[in-house]
C-alpha positions as a Markdown table, in Angstrom:
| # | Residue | x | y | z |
|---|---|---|---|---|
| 1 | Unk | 104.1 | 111.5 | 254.4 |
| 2 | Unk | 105.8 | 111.8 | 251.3 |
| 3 | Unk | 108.7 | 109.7 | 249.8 |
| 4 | Unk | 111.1 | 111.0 | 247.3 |
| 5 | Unk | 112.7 | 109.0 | 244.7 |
| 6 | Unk | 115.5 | 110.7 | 242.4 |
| 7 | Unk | 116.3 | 108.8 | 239.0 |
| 8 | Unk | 116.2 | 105.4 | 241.2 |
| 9 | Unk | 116.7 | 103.3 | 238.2 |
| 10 | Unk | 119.2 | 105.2 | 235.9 |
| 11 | Unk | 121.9 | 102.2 | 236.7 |
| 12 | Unk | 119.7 | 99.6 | 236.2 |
| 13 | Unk | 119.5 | 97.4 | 232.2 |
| 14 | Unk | 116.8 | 97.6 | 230.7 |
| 15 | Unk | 115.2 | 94.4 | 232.1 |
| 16 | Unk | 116.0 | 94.7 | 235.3 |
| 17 | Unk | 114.3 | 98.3 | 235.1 |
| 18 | Unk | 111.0 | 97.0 | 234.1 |
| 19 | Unk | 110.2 | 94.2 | 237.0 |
| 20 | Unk | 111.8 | 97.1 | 239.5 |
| 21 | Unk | 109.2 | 99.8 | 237.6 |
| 22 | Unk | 106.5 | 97.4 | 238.6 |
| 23 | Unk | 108.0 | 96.3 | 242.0 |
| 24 | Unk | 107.9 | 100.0 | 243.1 |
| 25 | Unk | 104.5 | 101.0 | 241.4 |
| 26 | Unk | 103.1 | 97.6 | 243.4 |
| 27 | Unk | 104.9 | 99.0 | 246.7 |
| 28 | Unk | 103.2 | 102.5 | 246.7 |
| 29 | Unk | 100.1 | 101.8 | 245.6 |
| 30 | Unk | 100.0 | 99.1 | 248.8 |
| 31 | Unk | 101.9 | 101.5 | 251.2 |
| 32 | Unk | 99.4 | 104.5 | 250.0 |
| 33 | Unk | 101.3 | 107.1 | 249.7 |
| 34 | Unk | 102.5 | 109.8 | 247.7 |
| 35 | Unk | 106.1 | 109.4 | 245.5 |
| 36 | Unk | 107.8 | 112.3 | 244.2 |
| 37 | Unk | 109.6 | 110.3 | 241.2 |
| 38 | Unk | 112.3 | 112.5 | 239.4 |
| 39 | Unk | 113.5 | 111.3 | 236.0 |
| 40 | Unk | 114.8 | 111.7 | 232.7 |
| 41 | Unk | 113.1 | 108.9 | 231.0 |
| 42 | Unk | 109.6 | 109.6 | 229.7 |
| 43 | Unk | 108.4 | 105.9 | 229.6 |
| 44 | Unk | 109.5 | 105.9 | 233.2 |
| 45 | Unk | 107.2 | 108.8 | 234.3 |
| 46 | Unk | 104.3 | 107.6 | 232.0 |
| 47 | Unk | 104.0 | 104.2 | 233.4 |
| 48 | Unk | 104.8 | 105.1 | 236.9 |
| 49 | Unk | 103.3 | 108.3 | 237.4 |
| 50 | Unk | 99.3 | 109.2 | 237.9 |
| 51 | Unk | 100.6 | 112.8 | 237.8 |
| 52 | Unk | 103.4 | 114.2 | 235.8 |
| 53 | Unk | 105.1 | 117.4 | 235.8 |
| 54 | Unk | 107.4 | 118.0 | 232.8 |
| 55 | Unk | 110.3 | 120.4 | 233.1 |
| 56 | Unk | 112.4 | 121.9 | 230.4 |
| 57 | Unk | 115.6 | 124.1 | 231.9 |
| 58 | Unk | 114.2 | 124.7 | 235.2 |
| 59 | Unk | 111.0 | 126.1 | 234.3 |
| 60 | Unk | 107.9 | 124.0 | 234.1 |
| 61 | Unk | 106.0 | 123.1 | 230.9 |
| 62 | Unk | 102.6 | 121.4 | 231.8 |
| 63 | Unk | 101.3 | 119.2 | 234.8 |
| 64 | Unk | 99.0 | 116.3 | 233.9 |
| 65 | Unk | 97.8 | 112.7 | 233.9 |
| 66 | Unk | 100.1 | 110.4 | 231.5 |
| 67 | Unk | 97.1 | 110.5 | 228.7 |
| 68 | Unk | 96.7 | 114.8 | 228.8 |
| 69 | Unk | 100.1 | 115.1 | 228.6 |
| 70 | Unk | 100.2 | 112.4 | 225.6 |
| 71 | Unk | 97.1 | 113.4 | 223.9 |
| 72 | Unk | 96.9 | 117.3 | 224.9 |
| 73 | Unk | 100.3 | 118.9 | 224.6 |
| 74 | Unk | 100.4 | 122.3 | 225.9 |
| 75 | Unk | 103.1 | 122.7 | 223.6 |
| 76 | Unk | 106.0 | 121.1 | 221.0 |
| 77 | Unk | 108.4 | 121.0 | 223.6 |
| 78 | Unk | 106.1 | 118.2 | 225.5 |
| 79 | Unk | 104.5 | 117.1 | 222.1 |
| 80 | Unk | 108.2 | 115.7 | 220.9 |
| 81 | Unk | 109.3 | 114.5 | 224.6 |
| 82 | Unk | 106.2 | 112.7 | 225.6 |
| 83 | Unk | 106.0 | 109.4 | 223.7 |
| 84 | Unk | 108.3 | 106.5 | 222.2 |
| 85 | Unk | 108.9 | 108.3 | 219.5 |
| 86 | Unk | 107.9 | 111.6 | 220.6 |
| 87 | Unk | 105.5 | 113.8 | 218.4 |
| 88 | Unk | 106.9 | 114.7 | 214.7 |
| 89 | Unk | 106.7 | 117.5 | 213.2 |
| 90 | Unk | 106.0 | 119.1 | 209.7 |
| 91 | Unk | 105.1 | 122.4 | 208.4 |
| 92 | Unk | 101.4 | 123.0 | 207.6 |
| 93 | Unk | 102.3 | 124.2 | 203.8 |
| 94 | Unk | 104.1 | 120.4 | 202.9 |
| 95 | Unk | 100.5 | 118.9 | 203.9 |
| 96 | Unk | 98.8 | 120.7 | 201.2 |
| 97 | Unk | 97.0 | 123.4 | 203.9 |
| 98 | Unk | 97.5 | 126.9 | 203.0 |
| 99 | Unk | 99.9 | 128.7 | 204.4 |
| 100 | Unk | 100.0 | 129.9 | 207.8 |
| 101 | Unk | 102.2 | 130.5 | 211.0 |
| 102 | Unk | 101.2 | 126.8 | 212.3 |
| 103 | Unk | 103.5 | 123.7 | 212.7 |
| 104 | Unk | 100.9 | 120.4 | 212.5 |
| 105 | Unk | 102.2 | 117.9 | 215.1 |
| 106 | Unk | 101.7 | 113.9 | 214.3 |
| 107 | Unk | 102.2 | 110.7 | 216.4 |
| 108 | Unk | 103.1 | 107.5 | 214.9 |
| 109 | Unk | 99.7 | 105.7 | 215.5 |
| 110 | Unk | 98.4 | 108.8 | 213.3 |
| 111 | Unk | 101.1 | 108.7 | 210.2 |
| 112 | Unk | 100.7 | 105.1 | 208.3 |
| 113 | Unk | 101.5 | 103.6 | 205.1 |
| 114 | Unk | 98.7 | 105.2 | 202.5 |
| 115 | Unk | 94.9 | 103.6 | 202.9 |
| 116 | Unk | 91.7 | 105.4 | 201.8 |
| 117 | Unk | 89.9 | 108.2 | 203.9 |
| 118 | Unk | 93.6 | 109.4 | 204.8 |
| 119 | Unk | 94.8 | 112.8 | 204.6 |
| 120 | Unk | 97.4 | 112.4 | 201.4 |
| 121 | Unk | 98.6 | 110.6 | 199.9 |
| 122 | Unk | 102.1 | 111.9 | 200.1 |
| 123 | Unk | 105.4 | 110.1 | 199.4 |
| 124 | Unk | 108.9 | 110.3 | 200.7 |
| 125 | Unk | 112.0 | 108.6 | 200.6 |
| 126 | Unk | 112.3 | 106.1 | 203.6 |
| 127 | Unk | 115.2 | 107.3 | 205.7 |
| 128 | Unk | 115.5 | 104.4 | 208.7 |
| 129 | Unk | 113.8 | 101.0 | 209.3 |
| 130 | Unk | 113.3 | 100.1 | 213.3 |
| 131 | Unk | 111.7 | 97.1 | 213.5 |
| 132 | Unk | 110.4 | 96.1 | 216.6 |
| 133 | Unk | 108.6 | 92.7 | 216.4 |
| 134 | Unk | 104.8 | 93.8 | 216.3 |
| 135 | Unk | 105.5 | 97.0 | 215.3 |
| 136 | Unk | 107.9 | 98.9 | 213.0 |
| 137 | Unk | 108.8 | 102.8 | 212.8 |
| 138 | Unk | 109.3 | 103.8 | 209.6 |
| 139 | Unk | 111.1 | 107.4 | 209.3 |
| 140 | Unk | 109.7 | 109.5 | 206.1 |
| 141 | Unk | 110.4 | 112.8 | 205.6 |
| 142 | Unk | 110.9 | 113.6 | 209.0 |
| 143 | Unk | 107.9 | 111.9 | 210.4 |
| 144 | Unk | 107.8 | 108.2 | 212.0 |
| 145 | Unk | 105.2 | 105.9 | 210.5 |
| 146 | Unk | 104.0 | 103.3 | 212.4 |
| 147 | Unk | 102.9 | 100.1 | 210.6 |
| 148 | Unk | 102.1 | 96.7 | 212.2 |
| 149 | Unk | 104.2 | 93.5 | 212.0 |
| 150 | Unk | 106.7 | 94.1 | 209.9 |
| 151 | Unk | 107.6 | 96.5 | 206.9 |
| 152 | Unk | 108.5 | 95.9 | 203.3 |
| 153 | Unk | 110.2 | 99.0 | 202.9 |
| 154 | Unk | 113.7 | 99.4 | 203.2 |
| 155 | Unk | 116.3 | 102.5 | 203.5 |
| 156 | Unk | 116.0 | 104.2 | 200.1 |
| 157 | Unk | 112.7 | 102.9 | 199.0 |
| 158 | Unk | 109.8 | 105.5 | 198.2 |
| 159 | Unk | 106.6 | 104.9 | 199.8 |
| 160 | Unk | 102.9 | 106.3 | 199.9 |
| 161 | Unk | 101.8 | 107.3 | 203.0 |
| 162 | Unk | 98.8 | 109.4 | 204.7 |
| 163 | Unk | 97.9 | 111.3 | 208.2 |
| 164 | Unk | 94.8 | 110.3 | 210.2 |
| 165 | Unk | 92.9 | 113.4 | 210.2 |
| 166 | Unk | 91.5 | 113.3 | 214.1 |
| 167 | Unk | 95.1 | 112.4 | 215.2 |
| 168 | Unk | 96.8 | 116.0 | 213.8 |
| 169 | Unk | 97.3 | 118.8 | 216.1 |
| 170 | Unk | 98.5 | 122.4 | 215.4 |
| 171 | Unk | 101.4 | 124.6 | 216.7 |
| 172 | Unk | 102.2 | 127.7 | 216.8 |
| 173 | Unk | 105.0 | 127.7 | 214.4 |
| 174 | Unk | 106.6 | 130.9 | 215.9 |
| 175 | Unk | 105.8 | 130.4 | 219.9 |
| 176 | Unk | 105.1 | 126.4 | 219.6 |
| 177 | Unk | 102.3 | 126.7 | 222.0 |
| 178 | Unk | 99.4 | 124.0 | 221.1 |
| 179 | Unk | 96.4 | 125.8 | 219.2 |
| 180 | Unk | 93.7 | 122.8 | 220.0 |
| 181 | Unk | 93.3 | 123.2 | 223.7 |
């Protein structure tokens, strides 16, 4: 038997959607069956879901547990909708690498304020603050840096920052399919 669920929470606040995420998670892991969950909302399908399919216009992308689809992105169309915030994105010539057809993908953990045995540093203009308590995102140049507690810098301010090296993956700048698989 299988039970299907379409976008059960989308009129739900946000509180009231994370105690009924975990309600429903605790109901179908006691009942023991299997859930086809359809929905829009990523943080949904990765805390809910042992299995994900992602979809973009009909056709489908890649199929995976939460952490392949987070951590090996067939492609930039997954890359930027799996996570909070999703993958950014940068060419590979403004990180100093020579040129080539290859777009280097980085997730926030990965892109933090400059500390030795970084790739950089580089520096940028910050262009939004979004403090969230223990964490801050801190857009730069069209990446999000993520930097613990809370940040000094405000909107305006230039900052050094640097890439962790294992955290980078490449792109195919012209096709966007993931070159690290």
């Amino acid at each position: 038997q299988v039970f299907l669920m379409d976008e059960p929470l989308s009129n739900l606040d946000a509180k009231l959607r994370v105690q009924t995420r975990g309600e429903i998670k605790k109901l179908q892991q006691e009942v023991g069956t299997t859930t086809v969950y359809v929905t829009h909302d990523q943080v949904e399908a990765m805390t809910m879901g042992d299995r994900i399919a992602v979809m973009n216009e009909g056709r489908l992308e890649q199929v995976g547990s939460p952490a392949e689809l987070y951590e090996q992105p067939v492609n930039t169309f997954v890359a930027g909708f799996i996570g909070s915030p999703g993958m950014s994105f940068v060419p590979a010539e403004r990180l100093g690498l020579e040129p080539v057809d290859e777009t280097i993908g980085v997730r926030p953990e990965f892109a933090r304020l400059w500390q030795d045995g970084m790739v950089g540093p580089f520096e940028g203009e910050v262009e939004y603050v979004e403090a969230l308590g223990r964490e801050t995102f801190v857009g730069v140049d069209g990446l999000v840096l993520q930097v613990e507690g809370r940040a000094a810098a405000q909107v305006g301010d230039t900052v050094r920052y640097g890439l962790v090296l294992d955290g980078l993956r490449r792109f195919d700048a012209k096709t966007g399919t993931a070159l690290d698989r």
